Amino acid sequence: MNDSLPLTRLDMLRFLERVQLGDLQRTRRWIADEERRQAERQRGEQVRPPAPDWLIEMSLNGRSPLYIHAGDCHMAGKRSKAITREQARDALNQQVPACSHCNPDTELGLLG
């Protein structure tokens, strides 16, 4: 047997209010978390160093240069590192191949 009194409409509405307050608090936490993530992304973009103008892609052993790329070339591999304009020109003059996708030799004025 149940000795408790039946729930009134007011009891049910107060229960609903507690549930909704819990939902609202959870939603506000989600919003605060997302705002933090967005702020972190923006800070990351602001402090990210600029993309290099020129890259040299190295062989698997890391000793031999494979290609010279423009800094924004989509074909530059993971073994690429930033170099200066002068280093790129020197490497091309020393017969390091130019990437056939971004044509850094043309951009550096080595082909006419």
Short mmCIF file of N, CA and C in Angstrom, two decimals:
data_model
loop_
_atom_site.label_atom_id
_atom_site.label_comp_id
_atom_site.label_asym_id
_atom_site.label_seq_id
_atom_site.Cartn_x
_atom_site.Cartn_y
_atom_site.Cartn_z
N MET A 1 0.83 -1.19 0.00
CA MET A 1 0.00 0.00 0.00
C MET A 1 0.86 1.24 0.00
N ASN A 2 0.32 2.26 -0.61
CA ASN A 2 1.02 3.53 -0.72
C ASN A 2 0.37 4.52 0.23
N ASP A 3 1.15 4.93 1.28
CA ASP A 3 0.60 5.85 2.28
C ASP A 3 0.80 7.31 1.91
N SER A 4 1.51 7.60 0.83
CA SER A 4 1.76 8.99 0.47
C SER A 4 0.51 9.59 -0.18
N LEU A 5 0.45 10.89 -0.09
CA LEU A 5 -0.68 11.60 -0.66
C LEU A 5 -0.52 11.65 -2.18
N PRO A 6 -1.60 11.73 -2.89
CA PRO A 6 -1.49 11.84 -4.35
C PRO A 6 -0.84 13.17 -4.73
N LEU A 7 -0.10 13.15 -5.85
CA LEU A 7 0.55 14.37 -6.31
C LEU A 7 -0.50 15.34 -6.84
N THR A 8 -0.32 16.58 -6.46
CA THR A 8 -1.23 17.61 -6.97
C THR A 8 -0.63 18.19 -8.25
N ARG A 9 -1.44 18.95 -8.92
CA ARG A 9 -0.97 19.61 -10.13
C ARG A 9 0.21 20.53 -9.82
N LEU A 10 0.18 21.21 -8.67
CA LEU A 10 1.27 22.08 -8.26
C LEU A 10 2.55 21.27 -8.03
N ASP A 11 2.44 20.09 -7.40
CA ASP A 11 3.61 19.22 -7.20
C ASP A 11 4.23 18.84 -8.55
N MET A 12 3.41 18.50 -9.50
CA MET A 12 3.90 18.09 -10.82
C MET A 12 4.56 19.27 -11.53
N LEU A 13 3.99 20.46 -11.42
CA LEU A 13 4.58 21.63 -12.05
C LEU A 13 5.93 21.99 -11.41
N ARG A 14 6.05 21.84 -10.10
CA ARG A 14 7.33 22.11 -9.44
C ARG A 14 8.38 21.09 -9.87
N PHE A 15 7.97 19.83 -10.03
CA PHE A 15 8.88 18.81 -10.51
C PHE A 15 9.34 19.17 -11.93
N LEU A 16 8.42 19.55 -12.77
CA LEU A 16 8.75 19.95 -14.14
C LEU A 16 9.71 21.14 -14.13
N GLU A 17 9.50 22.08 -13.23
CA GLU A 17 10.38 23.24 -13.14
C GLU A 17 11.81 22.80 -12.78
N ARG A 18 11.95 21.87 -11.83
CA ARG A 18 13.28 21.37 -11.45
C ARG A 18 13.97 20.69 -12.64
N VAL A 19 13.22 19.90 -13.39
CA VAL A 19 13.77 19.22 -14.56
C VAL A 19 14.23 20.26 -15.59
N GLN A 20 13.39 21.25 -15.85
CA GLN A 20 13.72 22.26 -16.84
C GLN A 20 14.89 23.14 -16.39
N LEU A 21 14.98 23.43 -15.10
CA LEU A 21 16.13 24.18 -14.60
C LEU A 21 17.42 23.38 -14.81
N GLY A 22 17.36 22.07 -14.57
CA GLY A 22 18.52 21.22 -14.82
C GLY A 22 18.89 21.24 -16.29
N ASP A 23 17.89 21.17 -17.17
CA ASP A 23 18.15 21.24 -18.62
C ASP A 23 18.77 22.59 -18.99
N LEU A 24 18.25 23.66 -18.43
CA LEU A 24 18.76 25.00 -18.72
C LEU A 24 20.21 25.15 -18.26
N GLN A 25 20.53 24.63 -17.08
CA GLN A 25 21.91 24.69 -16.58
C GLN A 25 22.84 23.90 -17.49
N ARG A 26 22.41 22.74 -17.92
CA ARG A 26 23.24 21.92 -18.82
C ARG A 26 23.44 22.65 -20.15
N THR A 27 22.39 23.25 -20.69
CA THR A 27 22.49 23.99 -21.95
C THR A 27 23.44 25.18 -21.80
N ARG A 28 23.36 25.87 -20.67
CA ARG A 28 24.27 27.00 -20.44
C ARG A 28 25.73 26.53 -20.34
N ARG A 29 25.96 25.35 -19.75
CA ARG A 29 27.32 24.79 -19.71
C ARG A 29 27.81 24.49 -21.12
N TRP A 30 26.93 23.92 -21.93
CA TRP A 30 27.30 23.62 -23.31
C TRP A 30 27.66 24.90 -24.07
N ILE A 31 26.86 25.95 -23.87
CA ILE A 31 27.13 27.23 -24.51
C ILE A 31 28.48 27.78 -24.05
N ALA A 32 28.74 27.75 -22.74
CA ALA A 32 30.02 28.25 -22.21
C ALA A 32 31.19 27.44 -22.77
N ASP A 33 31.03 26.12 -22.86
CA ASP A 33 32.09 25.28 -23.43
C ASP A 33 32.35 25.63 -24.88
N GLU A 34 31.30 25.84 -25.64
CA GLU A 34 31.46 26.18 -27.06
C GLU A 34 32.10 27.56 -27.22
N GLU A 35 31.72 28.51 -26.37
CA GLU A 35 32.33 29.84 -26.42
C GLU A 35 33.83 29.75 -26.12
N ARG A 36 34.20 28.90 -25.15
CA ARG A 36 35.63 28.69 -24.84
C ARG A 36 36.37 28.10 -26.03
N ARG A 37 35.77 27.10 -26.67
CA ARG A 37 36.40 26.47 -27.84
C ARG A 37 36.59 27.49 -28.96
N GLN A 38 35.58 28.31 -29.21
CA GLN A 38 35.70 29.33 -30.26
C GLN A 38 36.79 30.33 -29.94
N ALA A 39 36.87 30.76 -28.68
CA ALA A 39 37.91 31.71 -28.28
C ALA A 39 39.29 31.08 -28.44
N GLU A 40 39.43 29.80 -28.10
CA GLU A 40 40.72 29.12 -28.27
C GLU A 40 41.10 29.02 -29.74
N ARG A 41 40.12 28.71 -30.60
CA ARG A 41 40.40 28.66 -32.04
C ARG A 41 40.86 30.01 -32.56
N GLN A 42 40.18 31.08 -32.13
CA GLN A 42 40.54 32.42 -32.59
C GLN A 42 41.94 32.79 -32.10
N ARG A 43 42.26 32.46 -30.84
CA ARG A 43 43.61 32.75 -30.33
C ARG A 43 44.65 31.96 -31.13
N GLY A 44 44.34 30.71 -31.43
CA GLY A 44 45.26 29.89 -32.21
C GLY A 44 45.51 30.47 -33.59
N GLU A 45 44.47 30.97 -34.22
CA GLU A 45 44.62 31.58 -35.55
C GLU A 45 45.44 32.87 -35.47
N GLN A 46 45.27 33.62 -34.40
CA GLN A 46 45.98 34.89 -34.26
C GLN A 46 47.47 34.69 -34.02
N VAL A 47 47.84 33.62 -33.31
CA VAL A 47 49.26 33.41 -32.99
C VAL A 47 49.95 32.46 -33.95
N ARG A 48 49.21 31.90 -34.90
CA ARG A 48 49.81 30.99 -35.88
C ARG A 48 50.79 31.77 -36.75
N PRO A 49 51.99 31.24 -36.90
CA PRO A 49 52.95 31.93 -37.76
C PRO A 49 52.47 31.91 -39.20
N PRO A 50 52.90 32.89 -39.98
CA PRO A 50 52.47 32.92 -41.39
C PRO A 50 53.06 31.74 -42.16
N ALA A 51 52.36 31.34 -43.19
CA ALA A 51 52.85 30.25 -44.04
C ALA A 51 54.13 30.70 -44.74
N PRO A 52 55.08 29.78 -44.92
CA PRO A 52 56.33 30.17 -45.60
C PRO A 52 56.06 30.45 -47.08
N ASP A 53 56.92 31.25 -47.67
CA ASP A 53 56.80 31.54 -49.10
C ASP A 53 57.36 30.40 -49.96
N TRP A 54 58.39 29.72 -49.43
CA TRP A 54 59.06 28.67 -50.20
C TRP A 54 59.34 27.47 -49.31
N LEU A 55 59.32 26.28 -49.90
CA LEU A 55 59.57 25.04 -49.17
C LEU A 55 60.57 24.19 -49.93
N ILE A 56 61.35 23.42 -49.18
CA ILE A 56 62.19 22.41 -49.79
C ILE A 56 61.75 21.07 -49.20
N GLU A 57 61.42 20.15 -50.09
CA GLU A 57 60.98 18.82 -49.66
C GLU A 57 62.18 17.89 -49.70
N MET A 58 62.39 17.20 -48.58
CA MET A 58 63.56 16.33 -48.45
C MET A 58 63.19 14.87 -48.69
N SER A 59 64.20 14.07 -49.02
CA SER A 59 64.01 12.64 -49.26
C SER A 59 63.68 11.93 -47.94
N LEU A 60 63.39 10.64 -48.02
CA LEU A 60 63.05 9.87 -46.83
C LEU A 60 64.16 9.88 -45.80
N ASN A 61 65.41 9.84 -46.25
CA ASN A 61 66.51 9.85 -45.28
C ASN A 61 66.81 11.26 -44.76
N GLY A 62 66.17 12.26 -45.33
CA GLY A 62 66.32 13.63 -44.86
C GLY A 62 67.60 14.30 -45.31
N ARG A 63 68.37 13.67 -46.19
CA ARG A 63 69.67 14.21 -46.61
C ARG A 63 69.64 14.86 -47.98
N SER A 64 68.75 14.40 -48.83
CA SER A 64 68.74 14.88 -50.22
C SER A 64 67.47 15.66 -50.50
N PRO A 65 67.60 16.83 -51.11
CA PRO A 65 66.40 17.58 -51.48
C PRO A 65 65.71 16.92 -52.68
N LEU A 66 64.39 16.87 -52.62
CA LEU A 66 63.61 16.27 -53.71
C LEU A 66 63.01 17.33 -54.62
N TYR A 67 62.34 18.32 -54.03
CA TYR A 67 61.64 19.34 -54.82
C TYR A 67 61.67 20.67 -54.09
N ILE A 68 61.53 21.71 -54.86
CA ILE A 68 61.27 23.06 -54.34
C ILE A 68 59.81 23.35 -54.62
N HIS A 69 59.11 23.87 -53.62
CA HIS A 69 57.67 24.18 -53.73
C HIS A 69 57.43 25.64 -53.35
N ALA A 70 56.37 26.21 -53.90
CA ALA A 70 55.83 27.46 -53.36
C ALA A 70 55.21 27.12 -52.01
N GLY A 71 55.18 28.08 -51.10
CA GLY A 71 54.73 27.83 -49.73
C GLY A 71 53.31 27.30 -49.62
N ASP A 72 52.46 27.61 -50.57
CA ASP A 72 51.06 27.17 -50.50
C ASP A 72 50.77 25.96 -51.38
N CYS A 73 51.81 25.27 -51.83
CA CYS A 73 51.61 24.14 -52.74
C CYS A 73 50.94 22.97 -52.03
N HIS A 74 49.90 22.45 -52.64
CA HIS A 74 49.17 21.32 -52.06
C HIS A 74 49.94 20.01 -52.20
N MET A 75 50.98 19.99 -52.99
CA MET A 75 51.75 18.76 -53.19
C MET A 75 52.96 18.65 -52.26
N ALA A 76 53.24 19.68 -51.51
CA ALA A 76 54.39 19.64 -50.59
C ALA A 76 54.16 18.55 -49.55
N GLY A 77 55.14 17.70 -49.37
CA GLY A 77 55.01 16.58 -48.44
C GLY A 77 55.32 16.97 -47.01
N LYS A 78 55.19 15.99 -46.12
CA LYS A 78 55.42 16.23 -44.69
C LYS A 78 56.90 16.47 -44.37
N ARG A 79 57.77 16.10 -45.27
CA ARG A 79 59.20 16.29 -45.04
C ARG A 79 59.68 17.61 -45.63
N SER A 80 58.80 18.58 -45.75
CA SER A 80 59.13 19.89 -46.29
C SER A 80 59.43 20.86 -45.17
N LYS A 81 60.37 21.77 -45.44
CA LYS A 81 60.66 22.81 -44.45
C LYS A 81 60.77 24.15 -45.16
N ALA A 82 60.55 25.20 -44.40
CA ALA A 82 60.56 26.55 -44.94
C ALA A 82 61.99 26.96 -45.32
N ILE A 83 62.10 27.67 -46.43
CA ILE A 83 63.37 28.24 -46.86
C ILE A 83 63.12 29.65 -47.38
N THR A 84 64.19 30.41 -47.50
CA THR A 84 64.07 31.78 -48.01
C THR A 84 63.99 31.77 -49.54
N ARG A 85 63.67 32.90 -50.08
CA ARG A 85 63.63 33.05 -51.54
C ARG A 85 65.01 32.76 -52.14
N GLU A 86 66.03 33.28 -51.50
CA GLU A 86 67.40 33.06 -52.01
C GLU A 86 67.78 31.58 -51.96
N GLN A 87 67.42 30.90 -50.87
CA GLN A 87 67.71 29.47 -50.77
C GLN A 87 66.97 28.69 -51.85
N ALA A 88 65.74 29.09 -52.13
CA ALA A 88 64.96 28.41 -53.18
C ALA A 88 65.63 28.61 -54.54
N ARG A 89 66.05 29.83 -54.84
CA ARG A 89 66.72 30.12 -56.10
C ARG A 89 68.02 29.33 -56.20
N ASP A 90 68.79 29.31 -55.12
CA ASP A 90 70.07 28.57 -55.12
C ASP A 90 69.84 27.08 -55.36
N ALA A 91 68.85 26.52 -54.68
CA ALA A 91 68.57 25.08 -54.84
C ALA A 91 68.15 24.77 -56.27
N LEU A 92 67.31 25.61 -56.84
CA LEU A 92 66.90 25.39 -58.23
C LEU A 92 68.09 25.51 -59.19
N ASN A 93 68.97 26.46 -58.91
CA ASN A 93 70.18 26.61 -59.73
C ASN A 93 71.13 25.43 -59.57
N GLN A 94 71.02 24.71 -58.44
CA GLN A 94 71.85 23.53 -58.20
C GLN A 94 71.13 22.25 -58.65
N GLN A 95 70.15 22.41 -59.50
CA GLN A 95 69.44 21.30 -60.13
C GLN A 95 68.47 20.54 -59.21
N VAL A 96 68.04 21.13 -58.10
CA VAL A 96 66.95 20.53 -57.33
C VAL A 96 65.69 20.78 -58.14
N PRO A 97 64.93 19.73 -58.45
CA PRO A 97 63.76 19.91 -59.32
C PRO A 97 62.70 20.83 -58.71
N ALA A 98 62.07 21.57 -59.59
CA ALA A 98 60.92 22.39 -59.19
C ALA A 98 59.66 21.53 -59.25
N CYS A 99 58.77 21.76 -58.32
CA CYS A 99 57.49 21.05 -58.33
C CYS A 99 56.74 21.40 -59.61
N SER A 100 56.20 20.40 -60.27
CA SER A 100 55.48 20.65 -61.53
C SER A 100 54.05 21.14 -61.30
N HIS A 101 53.61 21.16 -60.06
CA HIS A 101 52.26 21.63 -59.75
C HIS A 101 52.23 23.14 -59.45
N CYS A 102 53.22 23.60 -58.67
CA CYS A 102 53.21 25.02 -58.29
C CYS A 102 54.23 25.85 -59.07
N ASN A 103 55.13 25.21 -59.80
CA ASN A 103 56.11 25.88 -60.66
C ASN A 103 56.84 27.04 -59.97
N PRO A 104 57.57 26.76 -58.90
CA PRO A 104 58.28 27.84 -58.22
C PRO A 104 59.38 28.47 -59.06
N ASP A 105 59.92 27.72 -60.01
CA ASP A 105 60.97 28.28 -60.87
C ASP A 105 60.43 29.43 -61.70
N THR A 106 59.21 29.31 -62.18
CA THR A 106 58.58 30.40 -62.95
C THR A 106 58.33 31.60 -62.04
N GLU A 107 57.81 31.34 -60.86
CA GLU A 107 57.50 32.41 -59.93
C GLU A 107 58.76 33.12 -59.45
N LEU A 108 59.87 32.39 -59.39
CA LEU A 108 61.14 33.00 -58.97
C LEU A 108 61.88 33.65 -60.13
N GLY A 109 61.31 33.60 -61.33
CA GLY A 109 61.90 34.26 -62.48
C GLY A 109 63.07 33.51 -63.09
N LEU A 110 63.12 32.19 -62.89
CA LEU A 110 64.22 31.41 -63.45
C LEU A 110 63.89 30.82 -64.81
N LEU A 111 62.66 30.93 -65.23
CA LEU A 111 62.26 30.50 -66.57
C LEU A 111 61.65 31.69 -67.29
N GLY A 112 61.88 31.77 -68.55
CA GLY A 112 61.37 32.92 -69.28
C GLY A 112 60.36 32.58 -70.30
#
